[in-house]
PDB file of C-alpha atoms in Angstrom:
ATOM      1  CA  UNK A 271      -6.975 -60.380 -17.177  1.00 83.00           C
ATOM      2  CA  UNK A 272      -4.270 -62.693 -15.888  1.00 94.00           C
ATOM      3  CA  UNK A 273      -4.092 -65.552 -13.427  1.00 98.00           C
ATOM      4  CA  UNK A 274      -1.160 -64.997 -11.066  1.00 98.00           C
ATOM      5  CA  UNK A 275       0.787 -67.620  -9.104  1.00 98.00           C
ATOM      6  CA  UNK A 276       2.113 -66.192  -5.816  1.00 98.00           C
ATOM      7  CA  UNK A 277       4.642 -67.890  -3.547  1.00 98.00           C
ATOM      8  CA  UNK A 278       4.957 -67.118   0.183  1.00 97.00           C
ATOM      9  CA  UNK A 279       1.389 -65.806   0.407  1.00 97.00           C
ATOM     10  CA  UNK A 280       1.391 -65.729   4.212  1.00 96.00           C
ATOM     11  CA  UNK A 281       4.724 -63.920   4.493  1.00 95.00           C
ATOM     12  CA  UNK A 282       5.657 -60.279   5.047  1.00 96.00           C
ATOM     13  CA  UNK A 283       5.002 -59.398   1.401  1.00 98.00           C
ATOM     14  CA  UNK A 284       2.183 -61.846   0.749  1.00 98.00           C
ATOM     15  CA  UNK A 285      -0.067 -60.501   3.511  1.00 97.00           C
ATOM     16  CA  UNK A 286      -0.417 -57.002   2.014  1.00 98.00           C
ATOM     17  CA  UNK A 287      -0.142 -58.335  -1.553  1.00 98.00           C
ATOM     18  CA  UNK A 288      -3.250 -60.537  -1.648  1.00 98.00           C
ATOM     19  CA  UNK A 289      -5.759 -57.708  -0.906  1.00 98.00           C
ATOM     20  CA  UNK A 290      -4.067 -55.497  -3.518  1.00 98.00           C
ATOM     21  CA  UNK A 291      -4.316 -58.234  -6.138  1.00 98.00           C
ATOM     22  CA  UNK A 292      -7.988 -58.743  -5.305  1.00 98.00           C
ATOM     23  CA  UNK A 293      -8.547 -55.000  -5.861  1.00 98.00           C
ATOM     24  CA  UNK A 294      -6.750 -54.978  -9.221  1.00 98.00           C
ATOM     25  CA  UNK A 295      -8.943 -54.990 -12.354  1.00 96.00           C
ATOM     26  CA  UNK A 296      -6.091 -56.662 -14.259  1.00 97.00           C
ATOM     27  CA  UNK A 297      -5.976 -59.793 -12.095  1.00 98.00           C
ATOM     28  CA  UNK A 298      -8.409 -62.664 -12.413  1.00 97.00           C
ATOM     29  CA  UNK A 299      -7.566 -65.678 -10.247  1.00 98.00           C
ATOM     30  CA  UNK A 300      -4.842 -65.739  -7.586  1.00 98.00           C
ATOM     31  CA  UNK A 301      -3.185 -69.142  -7.263  1.00 98.00           C
ATOM     32  CA  UNK A 302      -1.546 -69.747  -3.889  1.00 98.00           C
ATOM     33  CA  UNK A 303       0.651 -72.828  -3.401  1.00 98.00           C
ATOM     34  CA  UNK A 304       1.172 -74.146   0.117  1.00 98.00           C
ATOM     35  CA  UNK A 305       2.044 -77.311   2.001  1.00 97.00           C
ATOM     36  CA  UNK A 306      -0.854 -76.670   4.400  1.00 97.00           C
ATOM     37  CA  UNK A 307      -4.029 -75.491   2.666  1.00 97.00           C
ATOM     38  CA  UNK A 308      -6.204 -75.236   5.765  1.00 97.00           C
ATOM     39  CA  UNK A 309      -3.672 -73.088   7.605  1.00 97.00           C
ATOM     40  CA  UNK A 310      -3.094 -70.734   4.670  1.00 97.00           C
ATOM     41  CA  UNK A 311      -6.831 -70.410   4.025  1.00 96.00           C
ATOM     42  CA  UNK A 312      -7.309 -69.229   7.600  1.00 96.00           C
ATOM     43  CA  UNK A 313      -4.676 -66.494   7.140  1.00 96.00           C
ATOM     44  CA  UNK A 314      -5.883 -64.835   3.939  1.00 96.00           C
ATOM     45  CA  UNK A 315      -9.011 -63.006   2.726  1.00 95.00           C
ATOM     46  CA  UNK A 316     -11.862 -65.188   1.500  1.00 95.00           C
ATOM     47  CA  UNK A 317     -12.675 -64.819  -2.190  1.00 97.00           C
ATOM     48  CA  UNK A 318     -13.865 -66.999  -5.065  1.00 97.00           C
ATOM     49  CA  UNK A 319     -10.894 -65.632  -7.033  1.00 98.00           C
ATOM     50  CA  UNK A 320      -8.367 -67.128  -4.619  1.00 98.00           C
ATOM     51  CA  UNK A 321      -7.358 -70.722  -5.342  1.00 98.00           C
ATOM     52  CA  UNK A 322      -5.304 -72.389  -2.622  1.00 98.00           C
ATOM     53  CA  UNK A 323      -3.484 -75.497  -3.854  1.00 98.00           C
ATOM     54  CA  UNK A 324      -1.599 -77.952  -1.676  1.00 98.00           C
ATOM     55  CA  UNK A 325       1.787 -79.220  -2.791  1.00 98.00           C
ATOM     56  CA  UNK A 326       5.488 -78.463  -2.741  1.00 97.00           C
ATOM     57  CA  UNK A 327       7.024 -75.697  -4.847  1.00 97.00           C
ATOM     58  CA  UNK A 328      10.238 -77.710  -4.614  1.00 96.00           C
ATOM     59  CA  UNK A 329       8.617 -80.283  -6.910  1.00 97.00           C
ATOM     60  CA  UNK A 330       9.011 -78.975 -10.479  1.00 97.00           C
ATOM     61  CA  UNK A 331       6.541 -81.506 -11.917  1.00 98.00           C
ATOM     62  CA  UNK A 332       3.874 -80.343  -9.484  1.00 98.00           C
ATOM     63  CA  UNK A 333       4.628 -76.675 -10.194  1.00 98.00           C
ATOM     64  CA  UNK A 334       4.466 -77.207 -13.948  1.00 98.00           C
ATOM     65  CA  UNK A 335       1.167 -79.072 -13.631  1.00 98.00           C
ATOM     66  CA  UNK A 336      -0.262 -76.282 -11.456  1.00 98.00           C
ATOM     67  CA  UNK A 337       0.687 -73.657 -14.054  1.00 98.00           C
ATOM     68  CA  UNK A 338      -1.097 -75.573 -16.792  1.00 98.00           C
ATOM     69  CA  UNK A 339      -4.151 -76.611 -14.752  1.00 98.00           C
ATOM     70  CA  UNK A 340      -4.832 -73.073 -13.538  1.00 98.00           C
ATOM     71  CA  UNK A 341      -3.813 -71.322 -16.785  1.00 98.00           C
ATOM     72  CA  UNK A 342      -1.219 -69.219 -14.972  1.00 98.00           C
ATOM     73  CA  UNK A 343       0.152 -66.341 -17.031  1.00 98.00           C
ATOM     74  CA  UNK A 344       2.057 -64.391 -14.326  1.00 98.00           C
ATOM     75  CA  UNK A 345       4.324 -65.648 -11.544  1.00 98.00           C
ATOM     76  CA  UNK A 346       5.538 -63.720  -8.505  1.00 98.00           C
ATOM     77  CA  UNK A 347       8.530 -65.661  -7.248  1.00 98.00           C
ATOM     78  CA  UNK A 348       9.514 -64.850  -3.662  1.00 98.00           C
ATOM     79  CA  UNK A 349      11.857 -67.469  -2.238  1.00 96.00           C
ATOM     80  CA  UNK A 350      14.375 -67.852   0.542  1.00 91.00           C
ATOM     81  CA  UNK A 351      16.100 -70.795   2.165  1.00 89.00           C
ATOM     82  CA  UNK A 352      19.115 -73.033   1.732  1.00 89.00           C
ATOM     83  CA  UNK A 353      17.544 -74.679  -1.337  1.00 93.00           C
ATOM     84  CA  UNK A 354      16.644 -71.382  -3.012  1.00 95.00           C
ATOM     85  CA  UNK A 355      18.949 -71.829  -6.015  1.00 95.00           C
ATOM     86  CA  UNK A 356      17.711 -75.322  -6.908  1.00 96.00           C
ATOM     87  CA  UNK A 357      14.079 -74.320  -6.442  1.00 97.00           C
ATOM     88  CA  UNK A 358      14.473 -71.172  -8.545  1.00 96.00           C
ATOM     89  CA  UNK A 359      16.238 -72.957 -11.406  1.00 95.00           C
ATOM     90  CA  UNK A 360      13.534 -75.615 -11.448  1.00 96.00           C
ATOM     91  CA  UNK A 361      10.850 -72.895 -11.393  1.00 96.00           C
ATOM     92  CA  UNK A 362      12.365 -71.337 -14.511  1.00 95.00           C
ATOM     93  CA  UNK A 363      12.280 -74.737 -16.206  1.00 95.00           C
ATOM     94  CA  UNK A 364       8.621 -75.206 -15.255  1.00 96.00           C
ATOM     95  CA  UNK A 365       7.777 -71.730 -16.566  1.00 95.00           C
ATOM     96  CA  UNK A 366       9.312 -72.521 -19.951  1.00 93.00           C
ATOM     97  CA  UNK A 367       7.832 -76.021 -20.201  1.00 94.00           C
ATOM     98  CA  UNK A 368       4.329 -74.896 -19.217  1.00 95.00           C
ATOM     99  CA  UNK A 369       4.059 -72.577 -22.259  1.00 93.00           C
ATOM    100  CA  UNK A 370       1.257 -70.615 -20.554  1.00 96.00           C
ATOM    101  CA  UNK A 371       3.379 -68.454 -18.200  1.00 96.00           C
ATOM    102  CA  UNK A 372       4.375 -65.245 -19.964  1.00 95.00           C
ATOM    103  CA  UNK A 373       5.381 -62.882 -17.153  1.00 96.00           C
ATOM    104  CA  UNK A 374       7.794 -63.374 -14.239  1.00 97.00           C
ATOM    105  CA  UNK A 375       8.209 -60.985 -11.301  1.00 98.00           C
ATOM    106  CA  UNK A 376      11.295 -62.020  -9.350  1.00 98.00           C
ATOM    107  CA  UNK A 377      12.092 -60.788  -5.835  1.00 98.00           C
ATOM    108  CA  UNK A 378      15.818 -60.143  -5.525  1.00 97.00           C
ATOM    109  CA  UNK A 379      17.577 -57.591  -3.294  1.00 96.00           C
ATOM    110  CA  UNK A 380      18.409 -53.909  -3.440  1.00 97.00           C
ATOM    111  CA  UNK A 381      21.634 -52.756  -5.044  1.00 94.00           C
ATOM    112  CA  UNK A 382      24.024 -53.678  -7.806  1.00 93.00           C
ATOM    113  CA  UNK A 383      24.255 -57.474  -7.728  1.00 91.00           C
ATOM    114  CA  UNK A 384      26.483 -57.820 -10.760  1.00 89.00           C
ATOM    115  CA  UNK A 385      29.351 -60.266 -10.068  1.00 88.00           C
ATOM    116  CA  UNK A 386      32.091 -57.624 -10.148  1.00 86.00           C
ATOM    117  CA  UNK A 387      30.214 -55.649  -7.469  1.00 84.00           C
ATOM    118  CA  UNK A 388      29.228 -58.581  -5.249  1.00 84.00           C
ATOM    119  CA  UNK A 389      32.644 -60.245  -5.300  1.00 83.00           C
ATOM    120  CA  UNK A 390      34.517 -57.021  -4.575  1.00 77.00           C
ATOM    121  CA  UNK A 391      37.935 -57.458  -2.932  1.00 66.00           C
ATOM    122  CA  UNK A 392      36.778 -55.173  -0.117  1.00 64.00           C
ATOM    123  CA  UNK A 393      34.612 -58.024   1.173  1.00 63.00           C
ATOM    124  CA  UNK A 394      37.452 -60.541   1.262  1.00 64.00           C
ATOM    125  CA  UNK A 395      35.312 -63.148  -0.482  1.00 69.00           C
ATOM    126  CA  UNK A 396      32.910 -63.186   2.460  1.00 79.00           C
ATOM    127  CA  UNK A 397      29.507 -62.766   0.825  1.00 88.00           C
ATOM    128  CA  UNK A 398      26.301 -64.227   2.346  1.00 93.00           C
ATOM    129  CA  UNK A 399      24.869 -67.153   0.426  1.00 93.00           C
ATOM    130  CA  UNK A 400      21.391 -65.643   0.093  1.00 94.00           C
ATOM    131  CA  UNK A 401      22.962 -62.706  -1.782  1.00 92.00           C
ATOM    132  CA  UNK A 402      25.064 -64.928  -4.058  1.00 93.00           C
ATOM    133  CA  UNK A 403      21.877 -66.746  -5.087  1.00 95.00           C
ATOM    134  CA  UNK A 404      20.271 -63.466  -6.193  1.00 95.00           C
ATOM    135  CA  UNK A 405      23.371 -62.597  -8.231  1.00 94.00           C
ATOM    136  CA  UNK A 406      23.222 -65.922 -10.064  1.00 94.00           C
ATOM    137  CA  UNK A 407      19.494 -65.660 -10.726  1.00 96.00           C
ATOM    138  CA  UNK A 408      19.699 -62.075 -12.003  1.00 95.00           C
ATOM    139  CA  UNK A 409      22.441 -63.162 -14.404  1.00 94.00           C
ATOM    140  CA  UNK A 410      20.315 -66.086 -15.587  1.00 93.00           C
ATOM    141  CA  UNK A 411      17.428 -63.770 -16.394  1.00 94.00           C
ATOM    142  CA  UNK A 412      19.527 -61.112 -18.104  1.00 90.00           C
ATOM    143  CA  UNK A 413      21.374 -63.594 -20.303  1.00 89.00           C
ATOM    144  CA  UNK A 414      18.555 -66.028 -21.049  1.00 83.00           C
ATOM    145  CA  UNK A 415      17.607 -66.351 -24.717  1.00 78.00           C
ATOM    146  CA  UNK A 416      14.114 -67.358 -23.580  1.00 74.00           C
ATOM    147  CA  UNK A 417      13.468 -63.853 -22.246  1.00 70.00           C
ATOM    148  CA  UNK A 418      15.371 -62.033 -24.972  1.00 65.00           C
ATOM    149  CA  UNK A 419      13.702 -63.688 -27.942  1.00 67.00           C
ATOM    150  CA  UNK A 420      10.462 -65.343 -26.799  1.00 74.00           C
ATOM    151  CA  UNK A 421       7.247 -63.547 -25.908  1.00 82.00           C
ATOM    152  CA  UNK A 422       7.971 -63.593 -22.192  1.00 92.00           C
ATOM    153  CA  UNK A 423       8.759 -60.756 -19.813  1.00 95.00           C
ATOM    154  CA  UNK A 424      10.623 -60.566 -16.545  1.00 96.00           C
ATOM    155  CA  UNK A 425      10.971 -57.830 -13.940  1.00 97.00           C
ATOM    156  CA  UNK A 426      13.300 -57.865 -10.945  1.00 98.00           C
ATOM    157  CA  UNK A 427      12.315 -56.117  -7.720  1.00 98.00           C
ATOM    158  CA  UNK A 428      15.136 -55.158  -5.334  1.00 98.00           C
ATOM    159  CA  UNK A 429      13.840 -54.331  -1.854  1.00 98.00           C
ATOM    160  CA  UNK A 430      16.056 -52.998   0.924  1.00 98.00           C
ATOM    161  CA  UNK A 431      15.859 -53.962   4.627  1.00 98.00           C
ATOM    162  CA  UNK A 432      12.289 -54.583   5.835  1.00 97.00           C
ATOM    163  CA  UNK A 433      10.612 -52.275   8.378  1.00 94.00           C
ATOM    164  CA  UNK A 434       9.108 -55.353   9.983  1.00 92.00           C
ATOM    165  CA  UNK A 435      12.536 -56.492  11.193  1.00 94.00           C
ATOM    166  CA  UNK A 436      12.186 -53.827  13.888  1.00 97.00           C
ATOM    167  CA  UNK A 437       9.078 -55.496  15.283  1.00 97.00           C
ATOM    168  CA  UNK A 438      11.183 -58.465  16.345  1.00 93.00           C
ATOM    169  CA  UNK A 439      13.073 -56.120  18.672  1.00 95.00           C
ATOM    170  CA  UNK A 440      10.024 -55.051  20.678  1.00 97.00           C
ATOM    171  CA  UNK A 441      10.856 -57.096  23.772  1.00 95.00           C
ATOM    172  CA  UNK A 442      14.484 -55.968  24.019  1.00 96.00           C
ATOM    173  CA  UNK A 443      13.756 -52.326  23.193  1.00 98.00           C
ATOM    174  CA  UNK A 444      10.880 -52.118  25.661  1.00 97.00           C
ATOM    175  CA  UNK A 445      12.879 -53.991  28.294  1.00 95.00           C
ATOM    176  CA  UNK A 446      14.984 -52.452  31.028  1.00 93.00           C
ATOM    177  CA  UNK A 447      18.189 -52.459  28.957  1.00 93.00           C
ATOM    178  CA  UNK A 448      16.616 -50.802  25.871  1.00 97.00           C
ATOM    179  CA  UNK A 449      18.566 -52.700  23.204  1.00 96.00           C
ATOM    180  CA  UNK A 450      18.071 -52.656  19.413  1.00 95.00           C
ATOM    181  CA  UNK A 451      19.504 -56.027  18.438  1.00 93.00           C
ATOM    182  CA  UNK A 452      20.580 -55.530  14.821  1.00 94.00           C
ATOM    183  CA  UNK A 453      24.197 -54.392  14.275  1.00 96.00           C
ATOM    184  CA  UNK A 454      23.298 -51.959  11.499  1.00 96.00           C
ATOM    185  CA  UNK A 455      26.706 -50.317  11.397  1.00 96.00           C
ATOM    186  CA  UNK A 456      27.882 -46.842  10.479  1.00 96.00           C
ATOM    187  CA  UNK A 457      27.588 -46.752   6.672  1.00 96.00           C
ATOM    188  CA  UNK A 458      23.769 -46.679   6.504  1.00 97.00           C
ATOM    189  CA  UNK A 459      20.973 -48.903   5.193  1.00 98.00           C
ATOM    190  CA  UNK A 460      17.752 -48.175   3.312  1.00 98.00           C
ATOM    191  CA  UNK A 461      14.480 -49.424   4.842  1.00 98.00           C
ATOM    192  CA  UNK A 462      11.375 -50.670   3.047  1.00 98.00           C
ATOM    193  CA  UNK A 463       7.730 -51.206   3.899  1.00 98.00           C
ATOM    194  CA  UNK A 464       6.660 -54.698   2.699  1.00 98.00           C
ATOM    195  CA  UNK A 465       3.421 -53.018   1.605  1.00 98.00           C
ATOM    196  CA  UNK A 466       5.412 -50.998  -0.925  1.00 98.00           C
ATOM    197  CA  UNK A 467       6.931 -54.199  -2.311  1.00 98.00           C
ATOM    198  CA  UNK A 468       3.413 -55.600  -2.643  1.00 98.00           C
ATOM    199  CA  UNK A 469       2.296 -52.442  -4.463  1.00 98.00           C
ATOM    200  CA  UNK A 470       5.275 -52.776  -6.810  1.00 98.00           C
ATOM    201  CA  UNK A 471       4.313 -56.373  -7.619  1.00 98.00           C
ATOM    202  CA  UNK A 472       0.790 -55.318  -8.563  1.00 98.00           C
ATOM    203  CA  UNK A 473       2.038 -52.382 -10.660  1.00 98.00           C
ATOM    204  CA  UNK A 474       4.284 -54.690 -12.668  1.00 98.00           C
ATOM    205  CA  UNK A 475       1.585 -57.361 -13.010  1.00 98.00           C
ATOM    206  CA  UNK A 476      -0.794 -54.742 -14.434  1.00 98.00           C
ATOM    207  CA  UNK A 477       1.694 -53.603 -17.100  1.00 97.00           C
ATOM    208  CA  UNK A 478       4.464 -56.216 -17.488  1.00 96.00           C
ATOM    209  CA  UNK A 479       5.614 -55.125 -20.927  1.00 95.00           C
ATOM    210  CA  UNK A 480       6.391 -51.629 -19.654  1.00 97.00           C
ATOM    211  CA  UNK A 481       8.725 -53.033 -16.987  1.00 97.00           C
ATOM    212  CA  UNK A 482      10.191 -55.885 -19.025  1.00 95.00           C
ATOM    213  CA  UNK A 483      13.889 -56.401 -18.371  1.00 94.00           C
ATOM    214  CA  UNK A 484      13.998 -53.775 -15.612  1.00 97.00           C
ATOM    215  CA  UNK A 485      15.272 -54.032 -12.055  1.00 98.00           C
ATOM    216  CA  UNK A 486      13.418 -51.678  -9.722  1.00 98.00           C
ATOM    217  CA  UNK A 487      14.754 -50.957  -6.251  1.00 98.00           C
ATOM    218  CA  UNK A 488      12.157 -50.540  -3.504  1.00 98.00           C
ATOM    219  CA  UNK A 489      12.800 -48.643  -0.271  1.00 98.00           C
ATOM    220  CA  UNK A 490      13.854 -45.353   1.259  1.00 98.00           C
ATOM    221  CA  UNK A 491      16.364 -43.044  -0.389  1.00 98.00           C
ATOM    222  CA  UNK A 492      17.606 -42.137   3.082  1.00 98.00           C
ATOM    223  CA  UNK A 493      20.259 -44.351   4.634  1.00 98.00           C
ATOM    224  CA  UNK A 494      19.976 -45.009   8.361  1.00 98.00           C
ATOM    225  CA  UNK A 495      23.036 -45.654  10.534  1.00 98.00           C
ATOM    226  CA  UNK A 496      23.193 -47.192  14.001  1.00 97.00           C
ATOM    227  CA  UNK A 497      23.201 -43.667  15.426  1.00 97.00           C
ATOM    228  CA  UNK A 498      20.048 -42.814  13.458  1.00 98.00           C
ATOM    229  CA  UNK A 499      18.343 -45.951  14.782  1.00 97.00           C
ATOM    230  CA  UNK A 500      19.287 -45.037  18.333  1.00 98.00           C
ATOM    231  CA  UNK A 501      18.049 -41.450  17.965  1.00 98.00           C
ATOM    232  CA  UNK A 502      14.764 -42.315  16.238  1.00 98.00           C
ATOM    233  CA  UNK A 503      13.772 -45.178  18.512  1.00 98.00           C
ATOM    234  CA  UNK A 504      14.854 -43.328  21.666  1.00 98.00           C
ATOM    235  CA  UNK A 505      12.607 -40.426  20.725  1.00 98.00           C
ATOM    236  CA  UNK A 506       9.693 -42.692  19.798  1.00 98.00           C
ATOM    237  CA  UNK A 507       9.854 -44.703  23.025  1.00 98.00           C
ATOM    238  CA  UNK A 508      10.854 -41.870  25.340  1.00 97.00           C
ATOM    239  CA  UNK A 509      13.816 -43.803  26.684  1.00 97.00           C
ATOM    240  CA  UNK A 510      17.451 -44.395  25.661  1.00 97.00           C
ATOM    241  CA  UNK A 511      17.831 -47.129  23.039  1.00 98.00           C
ATOM    242  CA  UNK A 512      21.252 -48.603  22.407  1.00 97.00           C
ATOM    243  CA  UNK A 513      22.090 -50.387  19.144  1.00 97.00           C
ATOM    244  CA  UNK A 514      24.212 -53.529  19.179  1.00 96.00           C
ATOM    245  CA  UNK A 515      27.545 -52.412  17.689  1.00 96.00           C
ATOM    246  CA  UNK A 516      28.767 -53.754  14.366  1.00 97.00           C
ATOM    247  CA  UNK A 517      31.978 -55.198  15.740  1.00 97.00           C
ATOM    248  CA  UNK A 518      33.173 -58.771  16.407  1.00 96.00           C
ATOM    249  CA  UNK A 519      31.361 -58.906  19.752  1.00 96.00           C
ATOM    250  CA  UNK A 520      28.092 -57.577  18.297  1.00 96.00           C
ATOM    251  CA  UNK A 521      28.294 -59.910  15.305  1.00 97.00           C
ATOM    252  CA  UNK A 522      29.007 -62.869  17.597  1.00 97.00           C
ATOM    253  CA  UNK A 523      25.882 -61.961  19.552  1.00 95.00           C
ATOM    254  CA  UNK A 524      23.803 -61.755  16.358  1.00 95.00           C
ATOM    255  CA  UNK A 525      25.097 -65.074  15.034  1.00 97.00           C
ATOM    256  CA  UNK A 526      24.346 -66.822  18.314  1.00 96.00           C
ATOM    257  CA  UNK A 527      20.826 -65.370  18.532  1.00 93.00           C
ATOM    258  CA  UNK A 528      19.883 -66.081  14.903  1.00 95.00           C
ATOM    259  CA  UNK A 529      21.521 -69.502  15.019  1.00 96.00           C
ATOM    260  CA  UNK A 530      19.417 -70.487  18.029  1.00 97.00           C
ATOM    261  CA  UNK A 531      16.217 -69.341  16.299  1.00 94.00           C
ATOM    262  CA  UNK A 532      16.852 -70.355  12.677  1.00 95.00           C
ATOM    263  CA  UNK A 533      19.821 -72.721  12.728  1.00 96.00           C
ATOM    264  CA  UNK A 534      23.595 -72.164  12.543  1.00 97.00           C
ATOM    265  CA  UNK A 535      23.670 -71.842   8.746  1.00 96.00           C
ATOM    266  CA  UNK A 536      21.410 -68.791   8.881  1.00 96.00           C
ATOM    267  CA  UNK A 537      23.266 -67.448  11.894  1.00 97.00           C
ATOM    268  CA  UNK A 538      26.482 -67.288   9.899  1.00 96.00           C
ATOM    269  CA  UNK A 539      24.774 -66.094   6.718  1.00 96.00           C
ATOM    270  CA  UNK A 540      23.161 -63.096   8.419  1.00 96.00           C
ATOM    271  CA  UNK A 541      26.375 -62.346  10.269  1.00 96.00           C
ATOM    272  CA  UNK A 542      28.066 -62.019   6.871  1.00 95.00           C
ATOM    273  CA  UNK A 543      25.282 -59.739   5.648  1.00 95.00           C
ATOM    274  CA  UNK A 544      25.542 -57.356   8.591  1.00 95.00           C
ATOM    275  CA  UNK A 545      29.318 -57.481   8.325  1.00 93.00           C
ATOM    276  CA  UNK A 546      28.939 -56.097   4.796  1.00 91.00           C
ATOM    277  CA  UNK A 547      26.897 -53.198   6.188  1.00 93.00           C
ATOM    278  CA  UNK A 548      30.031 -51.965   7.951  1.00 92.00           C
ATOM    279  CA  UNK A 549      31.945 -52.057   4.635  1.00 88.00           C
ATOM    280  CA  UNK A 550      29.451 -50.438   2.267  1.00 90.00           C
ATOM    281  CA  UNK A 551      26.089 -48.707   2.488  1.00 93.00           C
ATOM    282  CA  UNK A 552      22.953 -50.595   1.431  1.00 95.00           C
ATOM    283  CA  UNK A 553      20.605 -48.509  -0.659  1.00 97.00           C
ATOM    284  CA  UNK A 554      19.916 -46.955  -4.036  1.00 97.00           C
ATOM    285  CA  UNK A 555      20.898 -44.054  -6.267  1.00 97.00           C
ATOM    286  CA  UNK A 556      18.761 -40.998  -6.990  1.00 98.00           C
ATOM    287  CA  UNK A 557      17.974 -42.409 -10.440  1.00 98.00           C
ATOM    288  CA  UNK A 558      16.891 -45.742  -8.977  1.00 98.00           C
ATOM    289  CA  UNK A 559      14.720 -43.966  -6.427  1.00 98.00           C
ATOM    290  CA  UNK A 560      12.982 -42.004  -9.188  1.00 98.00           C
ATOM    291  CA  UNK A 561      12.321 -45.238 -11.091  1.00 98.00           C
ATOM    292  CA  UNK A 562      10.679 -46.656  -7.968  1.00 98.00           C
ATOM    293  CA  UNK A 563       8.424 -43.595  -7.676  1.00 98.00           C
ATOM    294  CA  UNK A 564       7.425 -44.015 -11.313  1.00 98.00           C
ATOM    295  CA  UNK A 565       6.463 -47.651 -10.710  1.00 98.00           C
ATOM    296  CA  UNK A 566       4.553 -46.961  -7.492  1.00 98.00           C
ATOM    297  CA  UNK A 567       3.031 -43.706  -8.730  1.00 98.00           C
ATOM    298  CA  UNK A 568       3.987 -42.096  -5.405  1.00 98.00           C
ATOM    299  CA  UNK A 569       6.706 -41.724  -2.806  1.00 98.00           C
ATOM    300  CA  UNK A 570       7.460 -44.905  -0.844  1.00 98.00           C
ATOM    301  CA  UNK A 571       6.235 -45.113   2.746  1.00 98.00           C
ATOM    302  CA  UNK A 572       8.128 -43.158   5.379  1.00 98.00           C
ATOM    303  CA  UNK A 573      10.236 -45.233   7.767  1.00 98.00           C
ATOM    304  CA  UNK A 574      10.473 -42.514  10.374  1.00 98.00           C
ATOM    305  CA  UNK A 575       6.681 -42.246  10.527  1.00 98.00           C
ATOM    306  CA  UNK A 576       6.558 -46.017  10.999  1.00 98.00           C
ATOM    307  CA  UNK A 577       8.871 -45.707  14.014  1.00 98.00           C
ATOM    308  CA  UNK A 578       6.771 -42.897  15.532  1.00 98.00           C
ATOM    309  CA  UNK A 579       3.538 -44.828  15.034  1.00 97.00           C
ATOM    310  CA  UNK A 580       4.942 -48.126  16.319  1.00 98.00           C
ATOM    311  CA  UNK A 581       6.608 -46.490  19.310  1.00 98.00           C
ATOM    312  CA  UNK A 582       3.340 -44.820  20.280  1.00 97.00           C
ATOM    313  CA  UNK A 583       1.494 -48.143  20.050  1.00 97.00           C
ATOM    314  CA  UNK A 584       4.068 -49.939  22.178  1.00 97.00           C
ATOM    315  CA  UNK A 585       4.004 -47.233  24.857  1.00 95.00           C
ATOM    316  CA  UNK A 586       0.205 -47.303  24.946  1.00 94.00           C
ATOM    317  CA  UNK A 587       0.259 -51.093  25.378  1.00 94.00           C
ATOM    318  CA  UNK A 588       2.824 -50.812  28.171  1.00 91.00           C
ATOM    319  CA  UNK A 589       0.759 -48.199  29.981  1.00 87.00           C
ATOM    320  CA  UNK A 590      -2.295 -50.418  29.737  1.00 80.00           C
ATOM    321  CA  UNK A 591      -0.430 -53.280  31.412  1.00 64.00           C
ATOM    322  CA  UNK A 592       0.642 -51.193  34.430  1.00 57.00           C
TER     323      UNK A 592
END
């Protein structure tokens, strides 16, 4: 049995992940770092196998000490933010220096993130920073002697666009104008249930050697365009839903909205990401989809069923308010 160190335990992936880890016979203690122990403890299941520790994952000395103190053998690294590259590089150093960590599960992004694919001339050099970071990290793992020659394993998980993004659009979709605020574009994007990502983490943690050196995409095989989003959500809500177009005006609107909520750096970064969606599709191949099914032991969750279920819940809530 292994002790696993999990970052972002209260996030979209962490919430469904913790109960799955508790149910796994292969997992002993679950070590959860946080800067606010009381808040995190109030958000997660209560168990003697969960150890909440207060400190900063940006501090490599603290991380290294936590690995050793809690005899961590597996790490699930889920990071985002403007300091993601520094934090990730320091994490890798702490993993190596600790000697006890043998298995790394790294959350990247769906698709081919090799440099020649990411820095394609079609994109005009305009690639979002949070994608560039994943490219660098994947290259570090694939070319590291530590993982090629030492008794350590790594597995990369590549999720597509989260279902839960849609939940942020409840107010605008249910409002009089009926607007879906993400400029998805016309090429199509795969969608993923964060619960499936959590299930993939557990599957790898239970058999890390089997998935050593692999990148596994997680999400739907189907690609959904802005027209698909409009059709599906209109049917689910029983009213016309318009999708913000993936054009300069729509991207300006997105950048302004995200910038106000998360800061101008993220506003521009996500603008660049959605801009890419109008250049290329965002998803996986048939072979990659089959690999995902092998890891999960089943088909991934169905996005269209999620829309039907969520739409029905929203309509019921609205009727109750009237």
